[in-house]
Short mmCIF file of C-alpha atoms and ligand atoms in Angstrom, two decimals:
data_model
loop_
_atom_site.label_atom_id
_atom_site.label_comp_id
_atom_site.label_asym_id
_atom_site.label_seq_id
_atom_site.Cartn_x
_atom_site.Cartn_y
_atom_site.Cartn_z
CA MET A 398 33.06 -15.85 -32.40
CA SER A 399 34.61 -14.40 -35.49
CA ARG A 400 34.72 -10.66 -35.32
CA ASP A 401 37.03 -10.09 -38.26
CA HIS A 402 34.46 -8.25 -40.32
CA VAL A 403 32.24 -6.45 -37.84
CA SER A 404 33.30 -6.16 -34.23
CA HIS A 405 32.57 -3.82 -31.35
CA ALA A 406 34.53 -1.01 -33.01
CA GLU A 407 32.44 -1.14 -36.20
CA ILE A 408 29.17 -1.11 -34.27
CA ALA A 409 30.44 1.83 -32.21
CA ARG A 410 31.34 3.71 -35.40
CA PHE A 411 27.97 2.92 -36.99
CA ALA A 412 26.31 4.27 -33.84
CA ALA A 413 28.30 7.49 -33.97
CA ASP A 414 27.65 7.99 -37.70
CA ARG A 415 24.07 6.84 -38.10
CA VAL A 416 22.31 6.20 -34.81
CA ASN A 417 23.14 8.93 -32.30
CA LEU A 418 21.92 12.48 -32.31
CA PRO A 419 25.11 14.52 -32.82
CA LYS A 420 26.17 16.47 -29.74
CA ASP A 421 25.92 19.92 -31.37
CA LYS A 422 22.31 19.18 -32.35
CA ALA A 423 21.48 17.87 -28.87
CA ASP A 424 22.99 21.01 -27.32
CA GLU A 425 21.04 23.23 -29.70
CA TYR A 426 17.72 21.53 -28.92
CA ARG A 427 18.38 21.56 -25.17
CA ALA A 428 19.11 25.29 -25.39
CA GLN A 429 15.83 25.76 -27.26
CA ALA A 430 13.94 23.99 -24.45
CA ARG A 431 15.85 26.03 -21.87
CA ARG A 432 14.82 29.32 -23.49
CA LEU A 433 11.19 28.29 -23.36
CA ARG A 434 11.53 27.28 -19.70
CA GLU A 435 13.19 30.60 -18.85
CA LYS A 436 10.45 32.52 -20.61
CA LEU A 437 7.91 30.81 -18.39
CA GLU A 438 10.04 31.52 -15.31
CA GLY A 439 10.17 35.20 -16.28
CA TYR A 440 6.40 35.31 -16.64
CA LEU A 441 5.96 33.53 -13.28
CA ASP A 442 8.16 36.11 -11.55
CA GLU A 443 5.64 38.75 -12.53
CA HIS A 444 2.53 36.59 -12.17
CA PRO A 445 3.20 34.29 -9.20
CA ASP A 446 -0.36 32.95 -9.25
CA PHE A 447 -0.09 31.73 -12.83
CA THR A 448 -1.17 28.08 -13.02
CA LEU A 449 1.68 26.79 -15.22
CA LYS A 450 4.33 26.17 -12.57
CA LYS A 451 7.32 24.73 -14.38
CA MET A 452 8.58 23.35 -17.67
CA MET A 453 11.06 20.52 -17.64
CA LEU A 454 12.92 18.79 -20.44
CA SER A 455 11.93 15.11 -20.41
CA GLY A 456 12.36 12.10 -22.64
CA SER A 457 15.40 11.02 -24.58
CA LEU A 458 16.93 14.47 -25.00
CA ALA A 459 17.02 14.86 -21.22
CA LYS A 460 18.45 11.37 -20.75
CA GLY A 461 21.06 11.50 -23.52
CA THR A 462 19.44 8.61 -25.37
CA ALA A 463 18.03 10.46 -28.39
CA LEU A 464 18.37 9.08 -31.88
CA ARG A 465 19.47 11.09 -34.88
CA THR A 466 15.89 10.85 -36.15
CA LEU A 467 14.55 12.76 -33.14
CA ASN A 468 11.66 14.81 -34.43
CA ASP A 469 10.47 16.80 -31.49
CA ILE A 470 11.66 18.10 -28.16
CA ASP A 471 9.75 16.60 -25.20
CA VAL A 472 8.96 19.09 -22.46
CA ALA A 473 6.72 18.40 -19.47
CA CYS A 474 4.65 21.28 -18.13
CA TYR A 475 3.40 21.24 -14.53
CA ILE A 476 -0.08 22.68 -14.17
CA SER A 477 -1.40 23.37 -10.72
CA GLY A 478 -4.27 20.95 -10.34
CA ALA A 479 -6.85 22.92 -8.36
CA ASP A 480 -8.24 25.10 -11.16
CA ALA A 481 -7.27 23.14 -14.25
CA PRO A 482 -9.74 20.98 -16.18
CA HIS A 483 -9.42 17.27 -15.39
CA SER A 484 -10.48 15.88 -18.76
CA THR A 485 -7.63 15.39 -21.22
CA ALA A 486 -9.20 17.28 -24.12
CA ALA A 487 -10.17 20.31 -22.02
CA LEU A 488 -6.77 20.28 -20.31
CA LEU A 489 -4.97 20.54 -23.65
CA THR A 490 -7.09 23.49 -24.78
CA TYR A 491 -6.44 25.10 -21.40
CA LEU A 492 -2.67 24.47 -21.61
CA ALA A 493 -2.51 26.01 -25.10
CA GLU A 494 -4.42 29.07 -23.93
CA ARG A 495 -2.10 29.52 -20.91
CA LEU A 496 1.04 29.05 -23.02
CA ARG A 497 -0.17 31.74 -25.44
CA LYS A 498 -0.56 34.02 -22.45
CA ALA A 499 2.92 33.31 -21.10
CA PHE A 500 4.57 33.57 -24.54
CA PRO A 501 3.03 36.70 -26.08
CA ASN A 502 5.81 36.86 -28.69
CA PHE A 503 4.51 33.68 -30.24
CA SER A 504 1.59 34.08 -32.57
CA PRO A 505 -1.43 32.00 -31.48
CA ASP A 506 -1.00 29.59 -34.39
CA GLN A 507 2.49 28.70 -33.16
CA VAL A 508 0.88 27.09 -30.10
CA GLN A 509 -1.40 24.25 -31.15
CA PRO A 510 -3.16 21.62 -29.07
CA GLN A 511 -2.69 18.09 -30.43
CA THR A 512 -4.43 14.92 -29.23
CA TYR A 513 -2.31 14.45 -26.10
CA SER A 514 0.12 17.38 -26.08
CA VAL A 515 0.53 20.99 -27.21
CA THR A 516 3.03 21.81 -29.94
CA VAL A 517 5.02 25.01 -29.77
CA SER A 518 6.57 25.76 -33.18
CA PHE A 519 9.52 28.03 -33.65
CA ARG A 520 9.81 30.12 -36.78
CA GLY A 521 12.86 29.24 -38.80
CA SER A 522 15.34 26.92 -37.16
CA GLY A 523 14.85 24.34 -34.47
CA LEU A 524 12.45 21.51 -33.85
CA ASP A 525 8.92 21.79 -32.54
CA VAL A 526 8.59 21.53 -28.80
CA ASP A 527 6.02 19.00 -27.69
CA VAL A 528 4.59 20.15 -24.37
CA VAL A 529 3.00 17.37 -22.30
CA PRO A 530 0.76 18.41 -19.38
CA ILE A 531 1.22 17.12 -15.85
CA LEU A 532 -1.43 17.91 -13.24
CA TYR A 533 0.52 18.89 -10.18
CA ASP A 534 -0.33 19.51 -6.53
CA GLY A 535 2.97 20.69 -5.14
CA ASP A 536 4.69 17.34 -4.50
CA PRO A 537 8.36 17.96 -3.58
CA ASP A 538 9.54 15.09 -5.83
CA TRP A 539 7.48 16.43 -8.72
CA TYR A 540 5.06 13.54 -8.79
CA GLY A 541 2.02 14.49 -10.79
CA ASN A 542 -0.54 13.10 -13.24
CA LEU A 543 1.12 12.91 -16.63
CA VAL A 544 -1.05 12.69 -19.74
CA SER A 545 -0.05 9.41 -21.39
CA GLN A 546 1.13 9.91 -24.96
CA ASP A 547 -0.25 6.46 -25.77
CA ASP A 548 -3.89 6.86 -24.81
CA GLY A 549 -4.41 10.19 -23.05
CA SER A 550 -4.98 8.62 -19.65
CA PHE A 551 -3.43 10.14 -16.51
CA LEU A 552 -0.36 8.37 -15.13
CA LYS A 553 1.02 9.20 -11.72
CA THR A 554 4.76 9.49 -12.11
CA SER A 555 7.79 11.72 -11.57
CA ILE A 556 9.93 12.88 -14.48
CA PRO A 557 12.92 14.04 -12.34
CA LEU A 558 12.96 10.69 -10.53
CA HIS A 559 12.98 8.93 -13.92
CA LEU A 560 15.98 11.03 -14.91
CA GLN A 561 17.67 10.14 -11.61
CA PHE A 562 16.90 6.44 -12.16
CA THR A 563 18.47 6.48 -15.61
CA SER A 564 21.42 8.57 -14.59
CA LYS A 565 22.31 5.98 -11.91
CA ARG A 566 22.61 3.27 -14.62
CA LYS A 567 24.47 5.65 -16.91
CA LYS A 568 27.06 6.23 -14.18
CA LEU A 569 27.49 2.49 -13.61
CA GLN A 570 28.31 1.92 -17.28
CA GLU A 571 29.44 5.23 -18.54
CA LYS A 572 28.82 5.88 -22.24
CA HIS A 573 27.85 2.27 -22.82
CA PHE A 574 24.44 2.14 -21.12
CA SER A 575 23.07 5.02 -23.19
CA GLN A 576 24.74 3.72 -26.33
CA VAL A 577 23.15 0.30 -26.04
CA VAL A 578 19.77 1.97 -25.33
CA ARG A 579 20.16 3.96 -28.56
CA LEU A 580 21.20 0.87 -30.55
CA VAL A 581 18.21 -1.15 -29.35
CA LYS A 582 15.87 1.80 -30.01
CA PHE A 583 17.33 2.00 -33.53
CA TRP A 584 16.62 -1.72 -34.01
CA ALA A 585 13.04 -1.22 -32.77
CA ARG A 586 12.61 1.70 -35.14
CA SER A 587 13.72 -0.44 -38.05
CA MET A 588 11.28 -3.20 -36.98
CA LYS A 589 8.45 -0.63 -36.85
CA GLN A 590 9.22 0.29 -40.45
CA GLU A 591 9.42 -3.31 -41.63
CA ARG A 592 6.74 -5.10 -39.64
CA ASP A 593 3.08 -4.10 -39.58
CA GLY A 594 1.73 -3.29 -36.15
CA PHE A 595 5.10 -3.71 -34.42
CA ARG A 596 5.35 -1.58 -31.30
CA PHE A 597 8.02 -1.33 -28.64
CA LYS A 598 8.05 1.80 -26.56
CA SER A 599 11.43 3.41 -25.88
CA PHE A 600 10.78 3.60 -22.15
CA MET A 601 10.16 -0.18 -22.06
CA ILE A 602 13.44 -0.83 -23.88
CA GLU A 603 15.24 1.38 -21.42
CA MET A 604 13.71 -0.46 -18.44
CA ILE A 605 14.66 -3.89 -19.82
CA LEU A 606 18.23 -2.67 -20.27
CA ALA A 607 18.22 -1.17 -16.76
CA LYS A 608 17.24 -4.60 -15.45
CA LEU A 609 20.09 -6.28 -17.37
CA CYS A 610 22.44 -3.59 -16.08
CA ASP A 611 21.32 -4.28 -12.49
CA ASP A 612 21.83 -8.02 -13.11
CA GLY A 613 25.47 -7.25 -13.84
CA LEU A 614 25.58 -7.38 -17.63
CA ASP A 615 28.65 -5.63 -19.01
CA PHE A 616 27.55 -3.21 -21.77
CA SER A 617 31.02 -2.35 -23.04
CA ASP A 618 31.00 -4.83 -25.94
CA TYR A 619 28.09 -3.82 -28.19
CA PRO A 620 27.55 -7.01 -30.21
CA GLU A 621 27.54 -8.99 -26.98
CA ALA A 622 25.30 -6.56 -25.08
CA LEU A 623 22.81 -6.58 -27.99
CA GLN A 624 22.88 -10.35 -28.10
CA HIS A 625 22.16 -10.46 -24.35
CA PHE A 626 19.21 -8.12 -24.78
CA PHE A 627 17.71 -10.23 -27.57
CA THR A 628 18.35 -13.45 -25.67
CA TYR A 629 16.67 -12.05 -22.57
CA VAL A 630 13.60 -10.95 -24.54
CA ALA A 631 13.37 -14.35 -26.23
CA ARG A 632 13.90 -16.34 -23.03
CA SER A 633 11.50 -14.29 -20.90
CA ASP A 634 8.94 -14.33 -23.72
CA MET A 635 8.17 -10.73 -22.57
CA ARG A 636 6.10 -12.36 -19.82
CA GLU A 637 8.49 -11.84 -16.92
CA ARG A 638 7.69 -8.97 -14.60
CA ILE A 639 10.36 -6.27 -14.60
CA ALA A 640 10.48 -4.05 -11.52
CA PHE A 641 13.02 -2.13 -9.46
CA THR A 642 13.56 -1.38 -5.78
CA ASP A 643 15.04 2.13 -6.14
CA TYR A 644 11.89 3.88 -4.90
CA TYR A 645 9.63 1.20 -3.33
CA PRO A 646 9.84 -2.41 -2.14
CA LEU A 647 8.72 -5.10 -4.62
CA SER A 648 6.11 -6.23 -2.07
CA THR A 649 4.05 -3.12 -2.82
CA ILE A 650 3.41 -4.21 -6.43
CA LYS A 651 -0.07 -5.67 -6.78
CA ALA A 652 -0.79 -8.84 -8.72
CA SER A 653 -2.02 -8.10 -12.23
CA SER A 654 -3.26 -9.95 -15.27
CA ASP A 655 -1.51 -7.62 -17.75
CA THR A 656 0.42 -9.63 -20.36
CA VAL A 657 3.55 -7.52 -20.26
CA GLN A 658 4.54 -6.08 -16.90
CA ILE A 659 7.24 -3.44 -16.80
CA ILE A 660 6.53 -1.46 -13.68
CA ASP A 661 7.32 2.23 -13.51
CA PRO A 662 10.40 2.44 -11.25
CA VAL A 663 8.87 5.40 -9.41
CA ASN A 664 5.26 4.18 -9.04
CA ALA A 665 4.45 0.55 -8.18
CA GLU A 666 0.91 1.00 -9.51
CA ASN A 667 1.87 2.10 -13.01
CA ASN A 668 2.57 -0.66 -15.52
CA VAL A 669 4.40 1.06 -18.36
CA ALA A 670 3.52 -1.85 -20.69
CA ARG A 671 -0.17 -1.97 -19.74
CA LEU A 672 -1.35 -1.53 -23.33
CA TYR A 673 0.72 -4.38 -24.79
CA THR A 674 -1.36 -7.36 -25.93
CA GLN A 675 -0.33 -11.01 -26.36
CA ALA A 676 0.09 -10.30 -30.08
CA ASN A 677 2.27 -7.23 -29.38
CA ALA A 678 4.43 -9.27 -26.99
CA ASP A 679 4.73 -12.18 -29.44
CA ALA A 680 5.80 -9.83 -32.23
CA ILE A 681 8.57 -8.39 -30.04
CA VAL A 682 9.76 -11.87 -29.06
CA GLU A 683 9.77 -13.02 -32.68
CA ALA A 684 11.72 -9.97 -33.81
CA ALA A 685 14.22 -10.46 -30.98
CA ILE A 686 14.73 -14.11 -31.94
CA ASP A 687 15.35 -13.05 -35.55
CA ALA A 688 17.79 -10.35 -34.45
CA GLY A 689 19.64 -12.78 -32.16
CA ASP A 690 19.89 -15.34 -34.98
CA ALA A 691 21.16 -12.65 -37.36
CA ILE A 692 23.88 -11.57 -34.94
CA ASP A 693 24.97 -15.21 -34.45
CA ALA A 694 25.09 -15.63 -38.20
CA ALA A 695 26.98 -12.35 -38.62
CA LEU A 696 29.60 -13.46 -36.12
CA ALA A 697 30.05 -16.76 -37.97
CA ALA A 698 29.93 -15.41 -41.53
CA PRO A 699 32.94 -16.16 -43.74
CA ASN A 700 33.24 -12.81 -45.48
CA LYS A 701 32.53 -9.17 -45.05
CA SER A 702 29.59 -8.78 -47.40
CA LEU A 703 27.68 -11.65 -45.77
CA THR A 704 28.50 -10.28 -42.34
CA VAL A 705 27.14 -6.87 -43.31
CA ALA A 706 24.02 -8.47 -44.79
CA TYR A 707 23.28 -10.19 -41.47
CA TRP A 708 23.78 -6.97 -39.50
CA GLN A 709 21.38 -5.30 -41.94
CA LYS A 710 18.72 -7.72 -40.72
CA VAL A 711 19.18 -6.13 -37.32
CA PHE A 712 19.61 -2.46 -38.17
CA GLY A 713 18.14 -2.13 -41.65
CA SER A 714 19.77 -1.39 -44.98
CA THR A 715 21.49 1.76 -43.76
CA PHE A 716 23.91 -0.47 -41.86
CA GLN A 717 27.33 -0.18 -43.51
CA VAL A 718 30.85 -0.44 -42.18
N1 LIG K 1247 3.84 4.73 -19.32
C1 LIG K 1247 4.62 5.66 -18.74
N2 LIG K 1247 4.60 5.82 -17.40
C2 LIG K 1247 5.36 6.76 -16.82
N3 LIG K 1247 6.18 7.58 -17.47
C3 LIG K 1247 6.26 7.46 -18.78
C4 LIG K 1247 5.49 6.50 -19.49
N4 LIG K 1247 5.77 6.62 -20.80
C5 LIG K 1247 6.68 7.60 -20.91
N5 LIG K 1247 6.98 8.11 -19.70
C6 LIG K 1247 7.90 9.22 -19.42
O1 LIG K 1247 8.14 9.87 -20.64
C7 LIG K 1247 9.52 9.79 -21.00
C8 LIG K 1247 9.65 9.58 -22.50
O2 LIG K 1247 9.23 8.30 -22.84
P1 LIG K 1247 9.41 7.70 -24.31
O3 LIG K 1247 8.95 6.29 -24.31
O4 LIG K 1247 8.85 8.66 -25.31
O5 LIG K 1247 10.97 7.64 -24.45
P2 LIG K 1247 12.08 8.58 -24.99
O6 LIG K 1247 13.24 8.28 -24.09
O7 LIG K 1247 11.66 10.01 -25.07
O8 LIG K 1247 12.38 7.98 -26.41
P3 LIG K 1247 12.15 8.52 -27.89
O9 LIG K 1247 13.52 8.92 -28.34
O10 LIG K 1247 11.64 7.33 -28.60
O11 LIG K 1247 11.18 9.65 -27.84
C9 LIG K 1247 10.09 8.66 -20.15
O12 LIG K 1247 11.47 8.85 -19.89
C10 LIG K 1247 9.25 8.75 -18.90
O13 LIG K 1247 9.76 9.74 -18.04
MG1 LIG K 1248 10.56 11.07 -26.52
#
């Protein structure tokens, strides 16, 4: 492998400059989510029977895998199930109404129900906070019914256990696990821009990389780790079941006819890739084969400009070294 023109160091620098959300921004957005959570806690102190029980940062900002292009802050809100509406649309109206009550300093138009979440907008600086409802019945591990951001259905899952799952892999390959997650997400983002109908959910990418991590793949060399990811996707044809034994034995997973099977690590009955069709899977495999070929070509290219051109096939035209 020739790495004279673009090697691990150049990919790492590209990630720092173009891919990752800068630390000061991440800190600022986390603080914004914390203030909202504390506001709710203050309200709950005075109104202990209030039905919104907790707000929790979730998603990439919580996991340290956010891209620079992050455009909202994901926060999960636990709603005690007994009195809340159980249809998605009514639940969102209800959540917005309750949030307006708990945050009287926000004008009503700053709290808006969307299709599957409620947006809280801050005047001036900061990003919007995207509040996703979870129907909750007091489970100590914070299992609850999360409103899917893909189709509004209810998914039984636990956000804190997801964070624990990811943080275990992050500890095994410090810095590198999250960095490779962000690089692959950046690739997927570029594919979404270039290829019609391309979809590849971040959580699925993260689970595939967690599997490769558990299989012993070393993430510390980025071109190699990327190549392994693309090779795995191509070889498995996205038709190999991915599942983990952190929270349940594999024997509890039921047989299924879903095309892509990436099982929620905290709930054996929840296939995270349930909505992915044969065509969706084929498009991912094709894009992975192209990316793998481009990396091979980049590593064999005779000069810098050709090398960069091949890497641009992976990461888009913003790739520069
Ligand atoms: N199908 C699902 N089943 C269970 N939990 C899910 C599912 N989809 C998302 N989640 C939860 O929501 C979180 C956010 O998922 P998402 O795919 O938006 O990834 P992300 O890490 O926030 O990436 P991005 O930077 O693209 O927003 C996950 O970490 C997980 O806790
Ligand atoms: Mg997210």
